[in-house]
Amino acid sequence: MEALALRLSGLDPYAGGAIRIVAFYDTLMRRRVDLPALARASAGLAECVTGIRVHGTGRAVRVSPLGTEADAPAPPAPAPPASTTVPVTLDEEEIGEVWLERPGPPNALDEVLLDRLAIAVAAAVERYGPARTTMADPALVELAVAPTTDPAARARALRLLGFAPGRPVQAVAVRSGLPLDRIGARICPAGLVKAAVLAAPGGPGRPAGPGGYGGLAGHGAPGGLAGPAGPAGPARSAGSGGIDGQGGAPGGPAGLAGPAGSAGSGGIAGQGAHGGPAGPAAPAAPAGLAGLARLGGPDGRGRPAVSGGEIGVLLTTAVDPARFPDGVRAGVADADSPETSWRQARTALRFTTDHQPVVHYADLGALALLADVPDAAARANPDVAALARAVAGPEGQEALETLDAYCATASLRRAAERLHLHHSSVSRRLDQLGKALGLDLTAPTGLTRARLALTAWRLLADGPEPGRWP
């Protein structure tokens, strides 16, 4: 890299300086330096105050070019404004920011330096964290919630996700076009939340894995796939010494398969032994940035959301059900163990409707047993089959809305208020429905049968095209 920088300097000194910056931060990351060491090295390179802030901890580091902590302004004077700022992203989330406090105008290569510093900060936070991000490694989430995972592997997965041993972990199943990190921040603003997108059990092209568990999108384990998995990540090197006498960070074997569609992305590395001798000093900074050219800024980044045939899983220690955003359908579990909680959350999600977008498993009671009825047995039931025929006609949507309102309220007048119709109109619709179903909907037994048939029909239709007879 140094030889390339020398050759480029003869042709274009700006490009040569950029290459030297890249090589400088590559060396720092190979030596696994921590945040203070990154800030000191960057301040010396930029020849101005350099700052690093991590949102999850609220911690901010400001270092002067001399390598000492930058003096805070005396109150009430405000802090010096940042001349250039770049966000730090990890797992497609913004976890912090880095900035320079240059007295004059920004230097030509300030953004190049900050881009590389942001990458190095993300790596350090992930290594020395745990990083407080919402989107988690799908392989770890699968290990945490899959019913076939042994207790030791589940405990290790939860620990790597950041959950303390022995703490109850609750699962939430969601369907929404909103990013999962945004939903997680709403329902648990103060606690730890981890999220991933899973392939729905039994969905198209996603056969259920062992124990009926749908495979994770892009994960190479048994179960459904949502696109090809990337190849295995490279082996992590054994721990080498760090800056300022730090011990080596853990090494490990080759990573698991990468996520769907991202060829060559590595997965999780195993844990190696800690320790190791003190590493060498930080690399010498190349010449200052004066006169170097500015290169392009960072690219935009996507935010994972749930698409058709997929279910989002949120793992957290506490849930505020009243804080779910509009447009989100969610099943909230009652159990504290991740595997049981995830099964309950998926079941509760199947019972959600437009009028009841959030369902608690504990509120289902005996209705939850309907989720275990085999599809063939439900389709063969005369009440369910009659309902399917009734809603398949030209006035099927009208019939479905009327029956839904009546079953939810058990009152002709309250159903009329819910539908914004006159009660005589609702009465006429219910008479027609009763004849089609062969039930007396005004009798308690007929209403109970209609409720069960409607619920069973919805569970059958809970697939790629909800609301249609399978």
XYZ file of C-alpha atoms in Angstrom:
470
model
C 0.000 0.000 0.000
C 2.843 2.398 0.817
C 4.498 1.692 -2.527
C 1.209 2.386 -4.308
C 0.847 5.653 -2.382
C 4.363 6.730 -3.425
C 3.660 6.007 -7.096
C 0.302 7.803 -6.971
C 1.880 10.808 -5.241
C 4.012 11.451 -8.295
C 0.896 11.546 -10.475
C -1.702 12.923 -8.087
C -0.678 13.946 -4.561
C -4.315 13.993 -3.448
C -4.905 10.345 -4.391
C -1.629 9.374 -2.749
C -2.729 11.043 0.471
C -6.055 9.213 0.375
C -4.299 5.853 -0.026
C -2.070 6.649 2.954
C -5.171 7.400 5.089
C -6.750 4.085 4.114
C -3.549 2.211 4.968
C -3.269 4.092 8.265
C -6.724 2.973 9.475
C -6.284 -0.547 8.113
C -3.261 -0.869 10.376
C -5.179 0.468 13.375
C -7.996 -2.035 12.830
C -5.555 -4.930 12.441
C -4.109 -3.994 15.835
C -7.634 -3.883 17.369
C -7.294 -0.528 19.049
C -10.013 0.851 21.326
C -11.931 4.107 20.963
C -9.535 6.385 22.891
C -6.587 5.106 20.819
C -8.555 5.700 17.615
C -9.355 9.247 18.708
C -5.717 10.000 19.603
C -4.390 8.639 16.316
C -7.029 10.493 14.302
C -6.439 13.794 16.064
C -2.745 13.553 15.321
C -3.438 12.742 11.688
C -6.025 15.489 11.192
C -4.055 18.022 13.254
C -7.232 19.226 14.990
C -9.615 18.121 17.761
C -11.310 14.823 16.875
C -14.464 13.486 18.541
C -16.187 10.086 18.823
C -19.659 9.549 20.288
C -21.508 6.229 20.766
C -25.247 6.724 21.164
C -25.927 3.560 23.171
C -23.604 4.557 26.011
C -23.880 8.327 25.690
C -20.087 8.396 25.865
C -18.161 11.006 23.893
C -14.374 11.232 23.423
C -12.702 14.514 22.329
C -8.934 14.457 21.810
C -6.570 17.276 20.852
C -3.759 16.898 18.278
C -1.333 16.508 21.198
C -3.071 13.264 22.198
C -4.601 14.682 25.358
C -8.247 15.145 26.206
C -9.565 18.323 24.609
C -10.464 21.052 27.052
C -14.198 21.543 27.507
C -15.372 25.141 27.042
C -16.098 27.021 30.239
C -19.829 27.559 30.863
C -21.827 29.127 29.423
C -19.707 29.099 26.262
C -20.961 26.509 23.737
C -18.801 23.677 22.485
C -16.909 24.408 19.264
C -18.961 23.407 16.223
C -17.890 20.369 14.259
C -16.408 21.284 10.881
C -17.186 17.823 9.434
C -19.354 15.001 10.839
C -19.905 11.423 9.629
C -22.302 8.846 11.172
C -21.066 5.505 12.488
C -23.157 2.563 11.292
C -23.218 -1.045 12.439
C -25.664 -3.709 11.229
C -27.268 -1.016 9.044
C -28.040 1.170 12.070
C -26.555 4.479 13.101
C -24.861 3.842 16.441
C -22.845 7.043 16.806
C -20.894 9.734 15.029
C -17.348 10.988 14.510
C -16.349 14.561 13.826
C -13.520 17.029 13.417
C -13.358 20.480 15.045
C -11.157 22.259 12.541
C -10.846 26.020 13.303
C -10.939 27.039 9.647
C -12.808 25.618 6.676
C -12.905 21.813 6.244
C -9.818 20.258 4.750
C -9.976 18.602 1.346
C -9.716 15.064 2.752
C -11.554 15.464 6.077
C -14.452 13.297 4.920
C -12.079 10.582 3.711
C -10.462 10.482 7.134
C -13.823 10.449 8.929
C -15.211 7.712 6.674
C -12.331 5.436 7.624
C -12.532 6.471 11.272
C -16.263 5.617 11.319
C -15.526 2.134 9.975
C -12.827 1.620 12.600
C -15.127 2.853 15.397
C -17.877 0.433 14.333
C -15.384 -2.446 14.426
C -14.138 -1.409 17.876
C -17.662 -1.059 19.281
C -18.604 -4.481 17.951
C -15.462 -6.014 19.452
C -15.437 -4.337 22.846
C -19.219 -3.539 23.029
C -21.607 -5.196 23.050
C -22.922 -2.844 20.405
C -26.336 -1.397 21.226
C -27.988 -2.001 17.864
C -31.432 -3.412 17.189
C -30.821 -5.430 14.024
C -29.049 -8.604 15.077
C -27.228 -11.429 13.324
C -30.019 -13.709 12.031
C -28.007 -16.814 12.905
C -27.889 -15.790 16.582
C -31.610 -15.032 16.638
C -32.360 -18.442 15.144
C -30.290 -20.155 17.813
C -32.109 -18.179 20.499
C -35.682 -18.997 19.416
C -35.503 -22.322 17.540
C -37.131 -25.187 19.494
C -34.355 -27.607 18.493
C -31.501 -25.564 20.007
C -29.831 -27.143 23.026
C -29.753 -25.065 26.249
C -26.015 -24.344 26.119
C -26.158 -23.020 22.541
C -29.241 -20.958 23.352
C -27.579 -19.404 26.401
C -24.484 -18.530 24.371
C -26.584 -16.980 21.587
C -28.485 -14.829 24.091
C -25.225 -13.748 25.708
C -23.764 -12.739 22.335
C -26.953 -10.803 21.593
C -26.338 -8.821 24.777
C -28.933 -10.349 27.142
C -27.764 -11.010 30.699
C -27.805 -14.642 31.845
C -30.957 -15.595 33.746
C -32.962 -12.580 32.581
C -36.369 -13.330 31.000
C -36.432 -12.678 27.257
C -39.759 -12.086 25.519
C -40.426 -12.504 21.795
C -42.736 -10.411 19.621
C -43.796 -11.456 16.106
C -44.625 -8.589 13.730
C -45.746 -7.950 10.169
C -45.182 -4.416 8.976
C -43.583 -2.364 6.263
C -41.873 -0.236 8.914
C -38.197 -0.879 9.755
C -37.839 -3.278 12.674
C -35.379 -1.037 14.522
C -37.983 1.734 14.537
C -40.644 -0.611 15.939
C -38.244 -1.897 18.588
C -37.363 1.622 19.720
C -41.068 2.395 20.141
C -42.143 -0.657 22.162
C -39.063 -0.757 24.396
C -37.445 2.705 24.447
C -35.197 2.107 27.458
C -34.323 -1.578 27.211
C -32.338 -3.900 24.977
C -34.083 -4.969 21.762
C -32.731 -7.318 19.092
C -34.527 -7.966 15.807
C -34.266 -10.061 12.653
C -36.449 -10.959 9.680
C -37.476 -14.619 9.444
C -39.034 -16.643 6.659
C -42.645 -17.437 7.575
C -43.185 -21.134 8.403
C -44.721 -22.904 5.453
C -44.569 -19.858 3.174
C -43.917 -20.211 -0.551
C -40.404 -21.476 -1.137
C -39.879 -21.623 2.653
C -40.687 -25.108 3.907
C -40.917 -25.470 7.646
C -37.745 -26.670 9.284
C -37.464 -29.225 12.087
C -40.260 -28.910 14.582
C -42.280 -26.724 12.211
C -39.914 -23.800 12.547
C -39.507 -21.628 9.456
C -35.940 -21.064 8.337
C -34.247 -17.699 8.668
C -33.960 -15.600 5.546
C -30.547 -16.239 4.027
C -29.393 -18.616 6.772
C -27.855 -21.882 5.729
C -29.509 -23.942 8.487
C -32.378 -26.375 7.714
C -35.568 -24.562 6.991
C -36.810 -22.142 4.368
C -34.517 -19.903 2.440
C -35.157 -16.399 1.156
C -32.469 -16.244 -1.475
C -28.995 -17.766 -1.668
C -26.736 -17.588 1.314
C -23.343 -15.990 1.009
C -20.266 -18.166 1.379
C -18.651 -18.749 4.713
C -16.752 -15.832 6.134
C -12.985 -16.020 6.486
C -11.379 -17.329 9.621
C -10.630 -14.740 12.248
C -6.976 -14.453 13.113
C -5.705 -15.291 16.551
C -5.616 -12.401 18.987
C -2.765 -10.031 18.386
C -1.521 -7.369 20.671
C -3.315 -4.056 20.880
C -2.256 -0.454 21.255
C -1.071 0.865 24.596
C -0.438 -2.547 26.083
C -3.894 -4.002 25.404
C -4.175 -7.755 25.237
C -5.165 -9.553 22.069
C -8.824 -9.728 21.152
C -10.445 -13.128 20.691
C -9.865 -15.063 17.514
C -11.986 -17.858 16.161
C -12.872 -20.218 13.331
C -14.545 -19.405 10.066
C -17.822 -17.504 10.248
C -21.277 -18.864 9.451
C -22.920 -18.298 6.098
C -23.630 -14.672 5.270
C -27.106 -13.178 4.901
C -29.268 -13.636 1.813
C -28.105 -11.971 -1.346
C -24.864 -10.587 0.077
C -22.188 -12.756 -1.440
C -19.075 -13.125 0.603
C -20.366 -11.533 3.788
C -19.021 -13.275 6.820
C -21.035 -14.449 9.787
C -20.243 -15.007 13.413
C -16.775 -15.976 14.466
C -16.260 -18.339 17.353
C -14.710 -17.203 20.563
C -10.993 -17.656 20.986
C -8.849 -17.218 24.028
C -8.158 -13.773 25.363
C -4.794 -12.465 26.312
C -1.575 -11.986 24.446
C 1.424 -9.756 24.694
C 1.255 -6.029 24.356
C 1.175 -4.935 20.756
C 3.409 -2.444 19.021
C 2.719 1.232 19.029
C 0.215 2.799 16.651
C 1.482 3.346 13.106
C 3.091 6.645 12.409
C 0.645 9.098 10.882
C 1.336 10.138 7.322
C 1.928 13.746 6.542
C -0.866 16.135 7.528
C -3.941 16.555 5.397
C -3.104 20.012 4.063
C -3.507 20.193 0.306
C -5.181 16.764 -0.099
C -8.260 16.457 -2.314
C -11.741 15.664 -1.108
C -13.298 12.384 -2.175
C -16.946 11.252 -2.149
C -18.950 10.842 1.049
C -20.589 7.689 2.380
C -23.309 5.930 0.487
C -26.868 5.686 1.744
C -27.974 2.592 3.630
C -31.157 0.566 3.742
C -33.194 -0.334 6.826
C -34.600 -3.867 7.116
C -38.399 -4.177 7.041
C -40.725 -7.172 6.799
C -41.881 -8.113 3.298
C -44.430 -10.617 2.071
C -43.985 -14.173 3.337
C -41.724 -13.060 6.183
C -42.144 -12.400 9.899
C -40.129 -10.001 12.007
C -38.993 -11.154 15.429
C -38.154 -8.763 18.259
C -36.386 -10.089 21.352
C -36.586 -7.852 24.393
C -36.839 -7.901 28.172
C -39.997 -5.762 28.326
C -42.755 -4.723 25.909
C -45.140 -1.777 26.038
C -48.040 -2.998 23.833
C -49.642 0.443 23.739
C -46.651 1.879 21.841
C -46.873 -0.168 18.637
C -46.959 2.191 15.625
C -50.014 2.310 13.384
C -49.999 -0.213 10.591
C -48.116 -2.868 12.588
C -49.628 -6.276 13.275
C -48.013 -7.926 16.272
C -48.335 -11.055 18.378
C -47.111 -10.651 21.949
C -46.089 -13.747 23.905
C -46.701 -14.555 27.542
C -43.776 -16.894 28.262
C -40.302 -15.765 29.365
C -38.243 -18.444 27.574
C -37.292 -17.431 24.027
C -38.332 -20.659 22.294
C -41.774 -20.862 23.950
C -42.224 -17.120 23.676
C -41.535 -17.181 19.938
C -44.038 -20.006 19.363
C -46.701 -18.103 21.307
C -45.934 -14.835 19.494
C -46.301 -16.469 16.067
C -49.602 -17.995 17.139
C -50.927 -14.675 18.454
C -49.880 -12.947 15.219
C -52.156 -15.290 13.243
C -55.175 -14.028 15.222
C -54.577 -10.335 14.426
C -57.111 -8.403 12.313
C -57.534 -4.872 11.020
C -59.637 -4.041 14.087
C -57.289 -5.861 16.485
C -53.736 -5.428 15.131
C -52.015 -6.395 18.404
C -52.965 -9.692 20.069
C -51.625 -11.076 23.345
C -51.274 -14.826 23.531
C -52.558 -14.801 27.113
C -55.820 -13.194 25.931
C -56.534 -16.003 23.466
C -57.215 -18.617 26.111
C -58.826 -21.714 24.588
C -58.961 -20.014 21.166
C -55.227 -20.694 20.834
C -56.103 -24.391 20.413
C -57.567 -23.586 16.988
C -54.071 -22.801 15.746
C -53.142 -26.467 16.253
C -56.059 -27.836 14.204
C -54.716 -29.453 11.003
C -55.560 -27.482 7.874
C -57.259 -30.452 6.236
C -59.561 -30.920 9.230
C -60.464 -27.223 9.295
C -61.247 -27.152 5.576
C -63.454 -30.222 5.894
C -65.529 -28.665 8.685
C -69.025 -27.799 7.321
C -69.207 -24.405 9.057
C -65.774 -23.322 7.771
C -66.505 -24.576 4.266
C -69.873 -22.743 4.231
C -68.216 -19.504 5.353
C -65.567 -19.856 2.637
C -68.285 -20.158 -0.002
C -70.216 -17.202 1.427
C -67.261 -14.788 1.362
C -66.113 -15.955 -2.087
C -69.169 -14.443 -3.786
C -69.546 -10.958 -5.289
C -70.666 -9.556 -1.927
C -68.124 -11.541 0.042
C -66.230 -8.578 1.530
C -69.489 -7.027 2.736
C -70.555 -10.320 4.294
C -67.168 -10.763 5.964
C -67.208 -7.257 7.489
C -70.751 -7.742 8.769
C -70.022 -11.108 10.357
C -66.803 -9.786 11.876
C -68.567 -6.810 13.461
C -71.423 -8.944 14.791
C -69.126 -11.621 16.227
C -66.973 -8.933 17.896
C -69.888 -7.064 19.489
C -72.596 -9.776 19.898
C -75.108 -6.985 19.381
C -77.055 -5.950 16.295
C -77.059 -2.248 17.201
C -73.375 -2.107 18.217
C -72.429 -3.905 15.010
C -74.458 -1.308 13.054
C -72.589 1.502 14.842
C -69.264 -0.116 14.055
C -70.209 -0.444 10.367
C -71.842 3.011 10.245
C -75.090 1.462 8.952
C -78.701 1.400 10.048
C -79.481 -1.619 12.221
C -82.141 -2.799 9.758
C -79.487 -3.054 7.030
C -77.237 -5.111 9.307
C -80.200 -7.309 10.261
C -80.914 -8.033 6.601
C -77.283 -8.946 5.946
C -77.181 -11.267 8.966
C -80.347 -13.038 7.807
C -78.737 -13.699 4.430
C -75.526 -14.876 6.098
C -77.420 -17.147 8.457
C -79.130 -18.852 5.539
C -75.823 -19.269 3.703
C -74.162 -20.745 6.787
C -77.151 -22.765 7.924
C -77.008 -21.086 11.349
C -79.322 -19.030 13.508
C -76.984 -16.153 14.297
C -79.350 -14.706 16.886
C -79.056 -17.857 19.024
C -76.068 -18.280 21.391
C -75.070 -21.593 19.806
C -75.247 -20.174 16.292
C -73.154 -17.144 17.259
C -70.533 -19.366 18.900
C -70.303 -21.588 15.817
C -70.002 -18.528 13.577
C -67.174 -17.117 15.716
C -65.268 -20.393 15.618
C -65.776 -20.747 11.871
C -64.618 -17.179 11.231
C -61.497 -17.676 13.363
C -60.640 -21.028 11.752
C -61.132 -19.542 8.270
C -58.779 -16.680 9.108
C -56.123 -19.073 10.391
C -56.348 -21.014 7.127
C -56.098 -17.791 5.127
C -53.084 -16.554 7.124
C -50.577 -16.925 4.325
C -49.143 -15.055 1.355
C -52.614 -13.710 0.484
C -54.518 -13.227 3.751
C -58.270 -13.190 3.463
C -58.439 -15.701 0.569
C -59.567 -19.273 0.824
C -56.440 -21.443 0.469
